[in-house]
Amino acid sequence: MRDIAVISFAQSPQVRRQPDLNEVEMLMPVVRDALAGAGITKDRVDFVCSASSDYLAGQAFSFVMTLDAVGPWPPISESHVDMDGAWAAYEAWVKMQMGHVDVALVYAYGKSSPGDIRRVLTRQLDPYYLGPLWPDSVSLAALQARCGLDAGSFTKADMAEVAARSRRDAKANAWAQLSGDDDPAELLGRDELVSPLHVHDCPPVTDGAAAVVLAAGDVARELCARPAWIRGIDHRIEPHALGLRDLTRSVSTEQAATAAGVADGPVQLAELHAPFTHQELILRSALGLGDDVVVNPSGGALCANAIMTAGLIRLGEAASRVTAGDADRAVAHATSGPCLQQNLVCVLEGE
Amino acid sequence: MGKERVAVVGIGQTHHTAVRGDVSIAGMVREAAQRALDDAQMTWADIDAVVIGKAPDFFEGVMMPELYLADALGAVGKPMFRVHTAGSVGGSTAIVAQDLVASGVHRRVLTVAFEKQSESEAMWALSLPLPFQPPMHAGAGGYFAPHIRAYMQHSGAPDHIGILVALKDRRNALKNPYAHLHEADITFDSVKDSMMLWDPIRFSETCPSSDGACALVLTDEAGGDACAARGGNPAWVHGTAFRSEPTMFAGRNQVNPRGGNDCAADVYRQAGITDPRREIDVVEMYVPFSWFEPMWLENLLFCEEGQGWRLVEDGVTRMDGDLPVNCSGGVLSSNPIGASGMLRFAEAALQVRGHAGEHQIDGARRALGHAYGGGSQFFAMWVVAADKP
């Protein structure tokens, strides 16, 4: 495989509500910052891939107008996915493997605030048998958490500890929406939102955007002092029906981790796209991460969870820590679908 | 083109129709996929990854339908990738799938595209609000009619050109058992007398709303060789390209968009084509409204600007002409929107495989598949041939 690296990452403030900017206005500074971080202008970009959902924008083909954020003139080679931006990065990585694309720009955005995101996400479900029942995303995650608690995989105290640690770590992340010092015991004393989940177990509704720049081989070395090389990347999917899955495990993460080679070396840091506290615990186990691995130093999706974007942010956060020299080998993870149905795993390394 | 040669070894599609009330979305996509696997002489277990495309999600009211379709498409435990560009999505999806093979990431990829328009209201779903403009247009025809009028004015094309295209494509569809519309008694006058929907676009010059799916199995060179060895006639991919440009930009030519020009030039360069009119045997282009045939003939560099309508009038694009266009009946005869781009790519491949049945062009060796979307701003194309690149 050709050597491809993440060489730049930028994001918008990940806020509860961004009513004053449309999607193009939200993206433009992010694209500018990502290109500036790579020290390039858009004419150096050979391929663009983006990610967003019409169900957040409330309009068919909403991504058409947001392409304006990259100023696609003269016409560009470009594609779009209706998955998290981490999969847009995967498409760009595949394109770059073919040998003709040296620099790719990947961006993603989502504004969850205009609608009721818990109800909007029910539209992801089987439209004949499950969607008409409108089971919302928090309730489905609660079912998963209950399975894990009943199986003895983790406790509510473990879950509260994940929430407290994430918020504490997010104090160092200026882009995060939630941060602070919370006592796990105090969090557990509060009311449940959807049993067994408390508010602290759930992600904040978030509007936000992010972008990364990928570069190949010597171009990456020219543009970045310490590129974060993609040593393995893979994604897998599980059946949709929850009854067909063991919700206490993430089999597709295990499969993607094996294919991406997570266990082929020591992992120092992982950015996991776990919108719910118990999902971090399931993912740690699926990825085989030991207690010595730093997980979600950014605060993770529990502190900022822009739909379609939060997975790409995990890739960007992990890569920027490799570039900064904080880690030599890191794992980035993204998820899609109810209860971790589909998962992507990427292994990043310094030179 | 990538490191690995890519072959199309399996093609499947559904019988396109107004309402597939007998199957769910899952049943419909599986039907096309199973036919592609049967054609490839493969089973679900032979497939390394699945790439699915359709757009927009709003049509059926299902957000990210790939999640629900994972098991119907045999993707459980495998990578499943979802492409979502505009009307070009079926073409873009085939290109992403071919990239997975060309890059050496996978050896055998199943790709599927679909639309079940009966579960939606496409006309209003496509009546998008445009910034700073009053909501005047209804459906895609309302958006494109001014482009066509501009084309007629600039080129001096007479009014009957659109009618000739519609008549040709609908008659070609009579030779394609999978086509949605089979209008055996269509005539020049019946098209001419059909209701004017968006002047100058008449009802019979407009694509139908269809339910349908299309699937391809793509393999590496070894897979293509194996297909050839058993007489399966693989189609070899000689070039693929995407281009996109902005919707709202005063500097763009919406009638003859630069993105389409650049995309065509790129794909011809990859395929080593310098004179597309002579070197391409058959074309499947995305013509949702009849007048787009002469417009795209120019945009795809088959003739000088302003001359496309003359090719139509001279019969060049008929099945007995020297540049047959849309022998399948095209989008004018079947339009499951998300699948329509992939159908163009698939029909191009059927032609060079010699598998197009009654609408086969004898001796077709090299074909262009073309898809476009948005406000004539997203383009996806491939060139396939009977011979290896």
PDB file of N, CA and C in Angstrom, chain B residues 51-55 83-97 111-115 214-216 218 242 286 336-346 369-373 380-382:
ATOM      1  N   VAL B  51     -20.497  -1.805  -2.263  1.00  0.00           N
ATOM      2  CA  VAL B  51     -20.603  -0.348  -2.383  1.00  0.00           C
ATOM      3  C   VAL B  51     -22.008  -0.035  -2.881  1.00  0.00           C
ATOM      4  N   ILE B  52     -22.749   0.748  -2.117  1.00  0.00           N
ATOM      5  CA  ILE B  52     -24.128   1.048  -2.491  1.00  0.00           C
ATOM      6  C   ILE B  52     -24.291   2.554  -2.672  1.00  0.00           C
ATOM      7  N   GLY B  53     -25.101   2.909  -3.666  1.00  0.00           N
ATOM      8  CA  GLY B  53     -25.348   4.326  -3.911  1.00  0.00           C
ATOM      9  C   GLY B  53     -26.801   4.580  -4.209  1.00  0.00           C
ATOM     10  N   LYS B  54     -27.274   5.720  -3.799  1.00  0.00           N
ATOM     11  CA  LYS B  54     -28.578   6.243  -4.193  1.00  0.00           C
ATOM     12  C   LYS B  54     -28.630   7.655  -3.649  1.00  0.00           C
ATOM     13  N   ALA B  55     -29.529   8.442  -4.182  1.00  0.00           N
ATOM     14  CA  ALA B  55     -29.655   9.806  -3.696  1.00  0.00           C
ATOM     15  C   ALA B  55     -30.971  10.377  -4.182  1.00  0.00           C
ATOM     16  N   VAL B  83     -22.283   5.668  -1.156  1.00  0.00           N
ATOM     17  CA  VAL B  83     -21.971   6.855  -1.957  1.00  0.00           C
ATOM     18  C   VAL B  83     -23.242   7.694  -2.105  1.00  0.00           C
ATOM     19  N   HIS B  84     -23.095   8.990  -2.061  1.00  0.00           N
ATOM     20  CA  HIS B  84     -24.254   9.883  -2.133  1.00  0.00           C
ATOM     21  C   HIS B  84     -23.841  11.156  -2.866  1.00  0.00           C
ATOM     22  N   THR B  85     -23.796  11.080  -4.190  1.00  0.00           N
ATOM     23  CA  THR B  85     -23.642  12.314  -4.951  1.00  0.00           C
ATOM     24  C   THR B  85     -25.034  12.648  -5.488  1.00  0.00           C
ATOM     25  N   ALA B  86     -25.159  13.500  -6.455  1.00  0.00           N
ATOM     26  CA  ALA B  86     -26.493  13.906  -6.907  1.00  0.00           C
ATOM     27  C   ALA B  86     -27.010  12.904  -7.953  1.00  0.00           C
ATOM     28  N   GLY B  87     -27.650  13.371  -9.038  1.00  0.00           N
ATOM     29  CA  GLY B  87     -28.166  12.454 -10.049  1.00  0.00           C
ATOM     30  C   GLY B  87     -27.089  11.573 -10.641  1.00  0.00           C
ATOM     31  N   SER B  88     -25.848  11.989 -10.479  1.00  0.00           N
ATOM     32  CA  SER B  88     -24.719  11.211 -10.979  1.00  0.00           C
ATOM     33  C   SER B  88     -24.394  10.027 -10.075  1.00  0.00           C
ATOM     34  N   VAL B  89     -25.173   9.847  -8.994  1.00  0.00           N
ATOM     35  CA  VAL B  89     -24.742   8.921  -7.930  1.00  0.00           C
ATOM     36  C   VAL B  89     -24.507   7.495  -8.418  1.00  0.00           C
ATOM     37  N   GLY B  90     -25.333   7.002  -9.346  1.00  0.00           N
ATOM     38  CA  GLY B  90     -25.120   5.633  -9.800  1.00  0.00           C
ATOM     39  C   GLY B  90     -23.766   5.475 -10.474  1.00  0.00           C
ATOM     40  N   GLY B  91     -23.364   6.486 -11.221  1.00  0.00           N
ATOM     41  CA  GLY B  91     -22.045   6.463 -11.856  1.00  0.00           C
ATOM     42  C   GLY B  91     -20.940   6.614 -10.823  1.00  0.00           C
ATOM     43  N   SER B  92     -21.118   7.546  -9.896  1.00  0.00           N
ATOM     44  CA  SER B  92     -20.102   7.756  -8.848  1.00  0.00           C
ATOM     45  C   SER B  92     -19.898   6.473  -8.051  1.00  0.00           C
ATOM     46  N   THR B  93     -20.999   5.773  -7.792  1.00  0.00           N
ATOM     47  CA  THR B  93     -20.935   4.548  -6.996  1.00  0.00           C
ATOM     48  C   THR B  93     -20.106   3.484  -7.717  1.00  0.00           C
ATOM     49  N   ALA B  94     -20.356   3.336  -9.012  1.00  0.00           N
ATOM     50  CA  ALA B  94     -19.571   2.364  -9.791  1.00  0.00           C
ATOM     51  C   ALA B  94     -18.090   2.742  -9.782  1.00  0.00           C
ATOM     52  N   ILE B  95     -17.804   4.047  -9.813  1.00  0.00           N
ATOM     53  CA  ILE B  95     -16.403   4.482  -9.821  1.00  0.00           C
ATOM     54  C   ILE B  95     -15.733   4.193  -8.476  1.00  0.00           C
ATOM     55  N   VAL B  96     -16.447   4.449  -7.379  1.00  0.00           N
ATOM     56  CA  VAL B  96     -15.870   4.148  -6.061  1.00  0.00           C
ATOM     57  C   VAL B  96     -15.592   2.647  -5.956  1.00  0.00           C
ATOM     58  N   ALA B  97     -16.515   1.832  -6.477  1.00  0.00           N
ATOM     59  CA  ALA B  97     -16.313   0.379  -6.445  1.00  0.00           C
ATOM     60  C   ALA B  97     -15.109  -0.019  -7.292  1.00  0.00           C
ATOM     61  N   THR B 111     -21.386  -3.832  -6.428  1.00  0.00           N
ATOM     62  CA  THR B 111     -21.888  -2.466  -6.270  1.00  0.00           C
ATOM     63  C   THR B 111     -23.330  -2.407  -6.760  1.00  0.00           C
ATOM     64  N   VAL B 112     -24.137  -1.668  -6.014  1.00  0.00           N
ATOM     65  CA  VAL B 112     -25.584  -1.641  -6.241  1.00  0.00           C
ATOM     66  C   VAL B 112     -26.077  -0.203  -6.148  1.00  0.00           C
ATOM     67  N   ALA B 113     -27.028   0.145  -6.990  1.00  0.00           N
ATOM     68  CA  ALA B 113     -27.673   1.457  -6.886  1.00  0.00           C
ATOM     69  C   ALA B 113     -29.167   1.262  -7.088  1.00  0.00           C
ATOM     70  N   PHE B 114     -29.963   2.111  -6.444  1.00  0.00           N
ATOM     71  CA  PHE B 114     -31.416   1.908  -6.533  1.00  0.00           C
ATOM     72  C   PHE B 114     -32.177   3.199  -6.282  1.00  0.00           C
ATOM     73  N   GLU B 115     -33.437   3.154  -6.647  1.00  0.00           N
ATOM     74  CA  GLU B 115     -34.400   4.163  -6.210  1.00  0.00           C
ATOM     75  C   GLU B 115     -35.761   3.498  -6.252  1.00  0.00           C
ATOM     76  N   CYS B 214     -29.898  -1.566  -9.968  1.00  0.00           N
ATOM     77  CA  CYS B 214     -28.871  -2.064 -10.888  1.00  0.00           C
ATOM     78  C   CYS B 214     -27.697  -2.525 -10.050  1.00  0.00           C
ATOM     79  N   ALA B 215     -27.008  -3.560 -10.482  1.00  0.00           N
ATOM     80  CA  ALA B 215     -25.851  -4.061  -9.739  1.00  0.00           C
ATOM     81  C   ALA B 215     -24.760  -4.510 -10.700  1.00  0.00           C
ATOM     82  N   LEU B 216     -23.520  -4.364 -10.254  1.00  0.00           N
ATOM     83  CA  LEU B 216     -22.352  -4.799 -11.021  1.00  0.00           C
ATOM     84  C   LEU B 216     -21.434  -5.599 -10.105  1.00  0.00           C
ATOM     85  N   LEU B 218     -17.468  -6.280  -9.966  1.00  0.00           N
ATOM     86  CA  LEU B 218     -16.182  -5.856 -10.531  1.00  0.00           C
ATOM     87  C   LEU B 218     -15.072  -6.715  -9.946  1.00  0.00           C
ATOM     88  N   PHE B 242     -14.509  11.882 -12.252  1.00  0.00           N
ATOM     89  CA  PHE B 242     -15.519  12.734 -11.612  1.00  0.00           C
ATOM     90  C   PHE B 242     -15.184  14.184 -11.914  1.00  0.00           C
ATOM     91  N   TYR B 286     -26.783  10.299 -19.842  1.00  0.00           N
ATOM     92  CA  TYR B 286     -27.877  10.584 -18.913  1.00  0.00           C
ATOM     93  C   TYR B 286     -28.740  11.686 -19.510  1.00  0.00           C
ATOM     94  N   PRO B 336     -35.189   5.040 -12.367  1.00  0.00           N
ATOM     95  CA  PRO B 336     -35.027   4.887 -10.930  1.00  0.00           C
ATOM     96  C   PRO B 336     -33.815   5.747 -10.547  1.00  0.00           C
ATOM     97  N   ILE B 337     -34.036   6.986 -10.141  1.00  0.00           N
ATOM     98  CA  ILE B 337     -33.003   8.035 -10.178  1.00  0.00           C
ATOM     99  C   ILE B 337     -31.642   7.585  -9.649  1.00  0.00           C
ATOM    100  N   GLY B 338     -31.633   7.045  -8.430  1.00  0.00           N
ATOM    101  CA  GLY B 338     -30.348   6.650  -7.843  1.00  0.00           C
ATOM    102  C   GLY B 338     -29.629   5.610  -8.670  1.00  0.00           C
ATOM    103  N   ALA B 339     -30.383   4.782  -9.401  1.00  0.00           N
ATOM    104  CA  ALA B 339     -29.776   3.722 -10.211  1.00  0.00           C
ATOM    105  C   ALA B 339     -29.492   4.177 -11.640  1.00  0.00           C
ATOM    106  N   SER B 340     -30.067   5.299 -12.067  1.00  0.00           N
ATOM    107  CA  SER B 340     -30.009   5.662 -13.485  1.00  0.00           C
ATOM    108  C   SER B 340     -28.574   5.850 -13.991  1.00  0.00           C
ATOM    109  N   GLY B 341     -27.710   6.421 -13.161  1.00  0.00           N
ATOM    110  CA  GLY B 341     -26.311   6.582 -13.571  1.00  0.00           C
ATOM    111  C   GLY B 341     -25.620   5.231 -13.712  1.00  0.00           C
ATOM    112  N   MET B 342     -25.875   4.336 -12.748  1.00  0.00           N
ATOM    113  CA  MET B 342     -25.237   3.019 -12.844  1.00  0.00           C
ATOM    114  C   MET B 342     -25.787   2.241 -14.033  1.00  0.00           C
ATOM    115  N   LEU B 343     -27.067   2.451 -14.354  1.00  0.00           N
ATOM    116  CA  LEU B 343     -27.633   1.783 -15.539  1.00  0.00           C
ATOM    117  C   LEU B 343     -26.909   2.220 -16.804  1.00  0.00           C
ATOM    118  N   ARG B 344     -26.534   3.504 -16.868  1.00  0.00           N
ATOM    119  CA  ARG B 344     -25.782   3.967 -18.041  1.00  0.00           C
ATOM    120  C   ARG B 344     -24.429   3.236 -18.116  1.00  0.00           C
ATOM    121  N   PHE B 345     -23.768   3.143 -16.961  1.00  0.00           N
ATOM    122  CA  PHE B 345     -22.467   2.464 -16.908  1.00  0.00           C
ATOM    123  C   PHE B 345     -22.642   0.981 -17.255  1.00  0.00           C
ATOM    124  N   ALA B 346     -23.714   0.380 -16.723  1.00  0.00           N
ATOM    125  CA  ALA B 346     -23.963  -1.043 -16.948  1.00  0.00           C
ATOM    126  C   ALA B 346     -24.306  -1.317 -18.411  1.00  0.00           C
ATOM    127  N   GLY B 369     -20.020   5.427 -20.680  1.00  0.00           N
ATOM    128  CA  GLY B 369     -21.147   5.575 -19.757  1.00  0.00           C
ATOM    129  C   GLY B 369     -21.030   6.924 -19.083  1.00  0.00           C
ATOM    130  N   HIS B 370     -22.136   7.652 -19.017  1.00  0.00           N
ATOM    131  CA  HIS B 370     -22.118   9.043 -18.543  1.00  0.00           C
ATOM    132  C   HIS B 370     -23.271   9.268 -17.574  1.00  0.00           C
ATOM    133  N   ALA B 371     -23.009  10.001 -16.503  1.00  0.00           N
ATOM    134  CA  ALA B 371     -24.084  10.404 -15.591  1.00  0.00           C
ATOM    135  C   ALA B 371     -23.834  11.832 -15.151  1.00  0.00           C
ATOM    136  N   TYR B 372     -24.933  12.556 -14.920  1.00  0.00           N
ATOM    137  CA  TYR B 372     -24.773  13.914 -14.380  1.00  0.00           C
ATOM    138  C   TYR B 372     -25.824  14.160 -13.321  1.00  0.00           C
ATOM    139  N   GLY B 373     -25.598  15.220 -12.545  1.00  0.00           N
ATOM    140  CA  GLY B 373     -26.549  15.529 -11.488  1.00  0.00           C
ATOM    141  C   GLY B 373     -26.451  16.965 -11.026  1.00  0.00           C
ATOM    142  N   ALA B 380     -19.990  12.075 -13.725  1.00  0.00           N
ATOM    143  CA  ALA B 380     -19.254  10.827 -13.509  1.00  0.00           C
ATOM    144  C   ALA B 380     -19.276  10.071 -14.832  1.00  0.00           C
ATOM    145  N   MET B 381     -18.126   9.572 -15.243  1.00  0.00           N
ATOM    146  CA  MET B 381     -18.048   8.889 -16.543  1.00  0.00           C
ATOM    147  C   MET B 381     -17.071   7.725 -16.477  1.00  0.00           C
ATOM    148  N   TRP B 382     -17.350   6.728 -17.303  1.00  0.00           N
ATOM    149  CA  TRP B 382     -16.332   5.704 -17.529  1.00  0.00           C
ATOM    150  C   TRP B 382     -16.333   5.256 -18.975  1.00  0.00           C
TER     151      TRP B 382
END
